Coordinates of C-alpha atoms in Angstrom, one line a residue:
M219 CA 123.1 97.0 127.7
A220 CA 123.7 95.3 124.9
E221 CA 125.2 97.6 122.0
V222 CA 126.2 97.1 118.3
S223 CA 126.8 99.0 115.3
L224 CA 127.1 98.5 111.7
D225 CA 128.7 101.8 109.0
V226 CA 126.2 101.8 106.1
E227 CA 127.8 102.4 102.5
A228 CA 124.0 104.8 102.4
P229 CA 123.7 108.8 103.3
I230 CA 122.0 109.6 106.7
D231 CA 119.1 110.7 105.0
A232 CA 118.5 107.7 103.3
V233 CA 118.7 105.7 106.7
W234 CA 116.5 108.2 108.6
T235 CA 113.9 107.6 105.7
V236 CA 114.0 103.7 106.5
L237 CA 113.7 104.4 110.2
A238 CA 111.3 107.3 109.9
D239 CA 108.7 104.7 107.9
G240 CA 107.2 102.6 110.5
W241 CA 105.5 100.4 107.3
S242 CA 109.2 99.2 106.8
Y243 CA 109.7 98.3 110.6
A244 CA 109.1 94.6 109.6
G245 CA 110.9 94.0 107.0
W246 CA 114.7 94.8 109.2
V247 CA 113.8 93.8 112.1
V248 CA 114.3 90.6 113.4
G249 CA 111.5 89.0 114.6
A250 CA 108.6 91.6 113.9
S251 CA 106.8 89.9 111.3
H252 CA 103.8 92.3 110.6
I253 CA 102.1 95.7 110.8
R254 CA 99.3 95.8 111.8
D255 CA 98.8 99.9 111.8
V256 CA 101.5 103.1 112.2
D257 CA 99.5 106.2 113.8
T258 CA 99.9 109.0 112.1
G259 CA 102.9 111.1 112.8
W260 CA 105.4 108.6 113.3
P261 CA 108.1 108.7 114.6
S262 CA 107.1 111.6 116.8
P263 CA 107.0 111.1 120.4
G264 CA 104.3 108.8 121.8
T265 CA 103.1 108.0 118.2
R266 CA 103.5 103.9 118.4
I267 CA 103.4 101.1 115.9
H268 CA 100.5 97.9 116.3
H269 CA 103.1 94.9 115.2
S270 CA 103.2 91.3 115.3
V271 CA 106.1 89.2 116.3
G272 CA 106.8 85.8 115.5
P273 CA 106.2 83.1 113.3
W274 CA 102.7 82.5 112.6
P275 CA 100.8 80.9 114.1
L276 CA 102.4 81.8 117.5
V277 CA 102.2 85.5 116.7
I278 CA 102.1 87.7 119.7
Q279 CA 100.1 91.2 118.9
D280 CA 102.1 94.4 120.7
T281 CA 103.4 97.6 120.2
T282 CA 106.4 99.9 119.8
E283 CA 106.4 103.2 120.9
V284 CA 108.8 106.3 120.4
V285 CA 110.0 108.0 123.3
R286 CA 112.5 110.4 121.4
C287 CA 112.9 111.2 118.2
E288 CA 115.5 113.8 116.7
P289 CA 114.8 113.3 112.9
S290 CA 118.0 111.9 110.9
R291 CA 120.0 111.5 114.4
L292 CA 118.3 109.8 116.6
L293 CA 115.3 106.9 117.6
E294 CA 114.5 105.9 120.9
L295 CA 112.0 103.0 121.3
D296 CA 109.7 101.4 124.0
A297 CA 109.5 98.1 122.3
R298 CA 106.9 95.6 123.8
L299 CA 107.1 91.9 124.0
W300 CA 104.8 90.7 126.3
P301 CA 104.8 88.1 128.0
A302 CA 108.5 88.6 127.9
G303 CA 108.9 92.5 129.0
A304 CA 110.3 95.3 127.5
A305 CA 113.1 97.3 126.2
R306 CA 114.8 100.7 125.7
I307 CA 115.9 100.6 122.1
T308 CA 118.1 104.0 120.7
I309 CA 119.1 104.4 117.4
T310 CA 121.7 106.8 116.4
L311 CA 123.0 107.9 113.2
H312 CA 126.4 109.7 112.7
A313 CA 127.0 111.0 108.7
R314 CA 130.8 109.8 108.6
S315 CA 131.1 111.0 105.1
A316 CA 128.2 112.4 102.4
S317 CA 127.7 108.4 101.5
L318 CA 128.4 106.5 104.9
T319 CA 126.6 106.4 107.8
E320 CA 127.2 104.7 111.4
V321 CA 124.6 103.0 113.0
R322 CA 124.4 102.2 116.6
M323 CA 121.6 100.3 118.0
A324 CA 121.8 100.1 121.9
E325 CA 119.0 98.0 124.0
Q326 CA 118.1 97.2 127.1
V327 CA 115.6 95.2 128.4
V328 CA 113.6 97.7 131.2
R329 CA 110.3 95.9 132.4
G330 CA 108.9 92.1 133.0
P331 CA 110.2 88.7 133.6
S332 CA 113.4 89.2 131.4
T333 CA 115.1 91.5 133.1
V334 CA 115.8 88.7 135.8
L335 CA 117.9 87.1 133.1
P336 CA 121.8 88.4 133.7
K337 CA 122.9 90.8 131.7
S338 CA 125.7 88.1 129.8
L339 CA 122.9 86.2 128.7
Q340 CA 120.5 88.9 127.5
D341 CA 123.8 90.0 125.1
V342 CA 124.0 86.8 123.8
M343 CA 120.3 86.6 122.7
L344 CA 120.3 90.6 121.8
I345 CA 123.7 91.3 120.1
P346 CA 123.2 88.7 117.5
R347 CA 119.6 89.6 116.5
N348 CA 120.7 93.1 116.5
R349 CA 123.1 92.9 114.0
E350 CA 121.3 91.2 111.4
S351 CA 119.0 93.5 112.1
L352 CA 121.3 96.8 111.1
R353 CA 122.4 94.9 108.2
R354 CA 118.8 94.6 106.9
L355 CA 118.6 98.3 107.9
S356 CA 121.1 98.7 105.9
A357 CA 120.1 97.2 102.5
L358 CA 116.7 98.8 103.4
A359 CA 119.0 102.2 103.4
R360 CA 121.0 101.0 100.0
G361 CA 118.1 100.6 98.2
R362 CA 116.3 103.8 99.2
A363 CA 120.0 105.7 98.3
Q364 CA 119.9 103.9 94.8
T365 CA 116.0 104.8 93.8
P366 CA 115.7 108.1 92.4
F367 CA 112.4 108.8 93.9
H368 CA 112.2 108.3 98.2

């Protein structure tokens, strides 16, 4: 399982606000290029983000579904990217202080052709991508924390 973490200089509620906004997904998830729709009730279990992945015109249209949600604590997703497969992504939040949140992201390929890749190769591909995703999430959360209306 590829796992990364980052201390975000924002309150846990600001980080959760970004995660709970399905329309912001393409703003922080590396590779997501366009959000086509977000199910009403996101991020309740079973709701989905309908997204495009990749650069135009080579985009793949797929979905990411919420498996488990504990507001301001945990978001577990089933992220599809066919034909490559699907991954289980677990994002956990831990308040280190009123203005500092540890964000941990763990990703594991669970279905499709990518499951045959050795774990070390999966890590080489996933860890840098997920580190950048957390940096982008951090920037959005810091911006939300500084904005009086969110």
